[in-house]
Amino acid sequence: MERQQNWWKDSVVYQIYPRSFCDSNGDGIGDINGIRSKLWYLKELGIDVLWISPMYPSPNADNGYDISDYYGVSPDFGTMEDLQALISKCQDCDIRIVFDLVVNHTSDEHPWFLEAKKSRENPYRDYYIWRDGEGDGPPNDLQSNFGGSAWEYSEETGQYYLHFYGKKQPDLNWENEALRKEIYKMMNYWIGLGIGGFRMDVIDMIGKDPDRKIKENGPKLHAYLQEMNRYTLRGKDLLTVGECWGADVKTGRMYSDPERHELSMIFQFEHSSLDKQPGGSRWDLRPLELTELKSVFSKWQTGLDGCGWNSLFWNNHDLPRIVSRWGDDGKYRIESAKMLATLLHGMKGTPYIYQGEEIGMTNVPFCRIEDFPDIETQGHYHALKAEGRSDDEILCSFRAKARDNARTPMQWDNGRNAGFTDGTPWYPVNPNYTEINVRQSLEDPNSIFFYYQALIRLRKEHPALVHGTYQLLYPEDRNVYAYTRTLGDSQLLVVCNFYREPAGFLWHGKGEVILSNYPQDRIRDLECVKLRPYEAVIYRTQIEGGNAQ
Ligand code: TEU
Ligand code: CA
């Protein structure tokens, strides 16, 4: 079927972390055939696009974000034939597949690196970043995002190589033109196989300048993206989303302004750092202030309006579960999960749902440091210990924020291993699967699942949700997040009580309830609305007030 231009603007994306989604062959690891067996479920939810985290061959130092062959499929996940079968089945049911593109670094077991480390003269040497040490130590004090020095000494040639992630993830040298051309060739290979776009891992780091200690937003970053676009994406209308931890609104516009031919949109993380202590790391916890969340979201909503495009997300495989983080994963789990979904999906941009979010999956109740095996969590554990923190304090932060929380297996039913595998799962299932699972959600018409389904459907039915202008109401209100979306004479009003305490809201005129997480009268007078715990409502309103019909 021919899709309209910029199809990704009215699409909803679902992210799959393949290792934890569905295991088809009992080895305890989710796989491609497992994904294929669940397409009916994703279709039922109504999503248009799948972003699948890396499935390439990998030694798995960082669960596939350390790639040793850009052209293959990891045997953990299946074969190239399995992948082609998935792509073609997705095409049949009108779902696009977005691949993870990890080109800031490779695995140290990638043939390029195996060559590069052999000698200073090796033709692949310059694909990576090598420097002499300073005295007895590394070239400078650049730190890895996983803790410790970003430089690793390599015996063979007596130089250090740069790795902004694990030492098994050497950084690629984008200054090298041959390397860039290799990357573009590889992208075209996957585009040729029929994928619908790329999610670009830490793409804001490819312009790095380690001698000047520049990690993100390096001087040549946007030139590289424009070059990439010319060689690969131009004229193809694919979905491209760059992961950009270092983006502000100005650079957000540069990436996503269609005139500049870079990307469709980016993931920016400004909202995601609002619950840490100023100046501290994400492990220094602090409660979220709703007014700050409003101001960050609103800045991006208005900042990109008409000249760029936002992505909208609460969760991914690196972030704790949103219902545990900013909702209530106890008594009001269902209400708060629906409220958070309403707040996000009502805004302008392309929404992303992370697997399990649509059934309200929660953080894991781990109680020992060893229960958090992720490379980043373990790296930071050592760094935090070195700062003198206690295990108790560290555990408290990990339970709140560690990315391990997002990686437990998908909870399909209340049977053994939550229906994820017949074997032993690679990673433990959250014990709450007996209550929180897909089967239960599909049997309950009031489930979080059906609420997400309704939100996705609304986006198709109301162009104002996709294209309407966003306007924040009551920026100072500390409890209620409310905004309008307006397109021509059609207007939607989104009202969310962000907390468990009841709250109030005022509006002139009446509203017709389009969706809510509580039972409502269809038409409501909005002069003085009382909101129940975590209550969320989307109304259709009339711009001049008066009766909505
Ligand atoms: O993450 C980027 C990144 O910077 C992470 O270190 C992030 O700050 C952290 O995980 C938040 O908890 C991307 C991938 O999404 C992540 O899974 C990879 O480990 C990383 O790049 C390296 O490829
Ligand atoms: Ca498997």
PDB file of N, CA and C and ligand atoms in Angstrom, residues 22-32 75-78 421, ligand 2:
ATOM      1  N   CYS A  22       9.897 -12.362  23.369  1.00  0.00           N
ATOM      2  CA  CYS A  22       9.233 -13.667  23.308  1.00  0.00           C
ATOM      3  C   CYS A  22      10.197 -14.707  22.768  1.00  0.00           C
ATOM      4  N   ASP A  23      10.363 -15.789  23.495  1.00  0.00           N
ATOM      5  CA  ASP A  23      11.288 -16.853  23.105  1.00  0.00           C
ATOM      6  C   ASP A  23      10.517 -17.972  22.397  1.00  0.00           C
ATOM      7  N   SER A  24      10.914 -18.269  21.156  1.00  0.00           N
ATOM      8  CA  SER A  24      10.163 -19.291  20.402  1.00  0.00           C
ATOM      9  C   SER A  24      10.768 -20.684  20.507  1.00  0.00           C
ATOM     10  N   ASN A  25      12.032 -20.795  20.953  1.00  0.00           N
ATOM     11  CA  ASN A  25      12.667 -22.122  20.881  1.00  0.00           C
ATOM     12  C   ASN A  25      13.200 -22.630  22.220  1.00  0.00           C
ATOM     13  N   GLY A  26      12.789 -22.006  23.303  1.00  0.00           N
ATOM     14  CA  GLY A  26      13.091 -22.562  24.614  1.00  0.00           C
ATOM     15  C   GLY A  26      14.519 -22.382  25.102  1.00  0.00           C
ATOM     16  N   ASP A  27      15.322 -21.526  24.436  1.00  0.00           N
ATOM     17  CA  ASP A  27      16.679 -21.306  24.961  1.00  0.00           C
ATOM     18  C   ASP A  27      16.721 -20.163  25.981  1.00  0.00           C
ATOM     19  N   GLY A  28      15.571 -19.613  26.294  1.00  0.00           N
ATOM     20  CA  GLY A  28      15.508 -18.585  27.338  1.00  0.00           C
ATOM     21  C   GLY A  28      15.758 -17.176  26.835  1.00  0.00           C
ATOM     22  N   ILE A  29      16.021 -17.057  25.523  1.00  0.00           N
ATOM     23  CA  ILE A  29      16.310 -15.741  24.932  1.00  0.00           C
ATOM     24  C   ILE A  29      15.239 -15.431  23.891  1.00  0.00           C
ATOM     25  N   GLY A  30      14.649 -14.263  24.008  1.00  0.00           N
ATOM     26  CA  GLY A  30      13.645 -13.855  23.019  1.00  0.00           C
ATOM     27  C   GLY A  30      14.267 -13.845  21.633  1.00  0.00           C
ATOM     28  N   ASP A  31      13.450 -14.006  20.587  1.00  0.00           N
ATOM     29  CA  ASP A  31      14.026 -14.126  19.241  1.00  0.00           C
ATOM     30  C   ASP A  31      13.063 -13.622  18.166  1.00  0.00           C
ATOM     31  N   ILE A  32      13.561 -13.676  16.919  1.00  0.00           N
ATOM     32  CA  ILE A  32      12.814 -13.107  15.792  1.00  0.00           C
ATOM     33  C   ILE A  32      11.500 -13.858  15.567  1.00  0.00           C
ATOM     34  N   PRO A  75      22.873 -15.419  16.101  1.00  0.00           N
ATOM     35  CA  PRO A  75      22.206 -16.725  16.230  1.00  0.00           C
ATOM     36  C   PRO A  75      21.290 -16.797  17.457  1.00  0.00           C
ATOM     37  N   ASP A  76      21.536 -15.968  18.454  1.00  0.00           N
ATOM     38  CA  ASP A  76      20.610 -15.913  19.594  1.00  0.00           C
ATOM     39  C   ASP A  76      19.190 -15.588  19.126  1.00  0.00           C
ATOM     40  N   PHE A  77      19.117 -14.760  18.075  1.00  0.00           N
ATOM     41  CA  PHE A  77      17.809 -14.263  17.640  1.00  0.00           C
ATOM     42  C   PHE A  77      17.237 -15.018  16.452  1.00  0.00           C
ATOM     43  N   GLY A  78      18.086 -15.784  15.750  1.00  0.00           N
ATOM     44  CA  GLY A  78      17.591 -16.540  14.602  1.00  0.00           C
ATOM     45  C   GLY A  78      18.508 -16.397  13.410  1.00  0.00           C
ATOM     46  N   THR A 421       9.045 -17.912  27.993  1.00  0.00           N
ATOM     47  CA  THR A 421       9.873 -19.009  27.483  1.00  0.00           C
ATOM     48  C   THR A 421       9.475 -20.329  28.140  1.00  0.00           C
TER      49      THR A 421
HETATM   50 CA    CA B   2      15.162 -18.146  21.674  1.00  0.00          CA
END
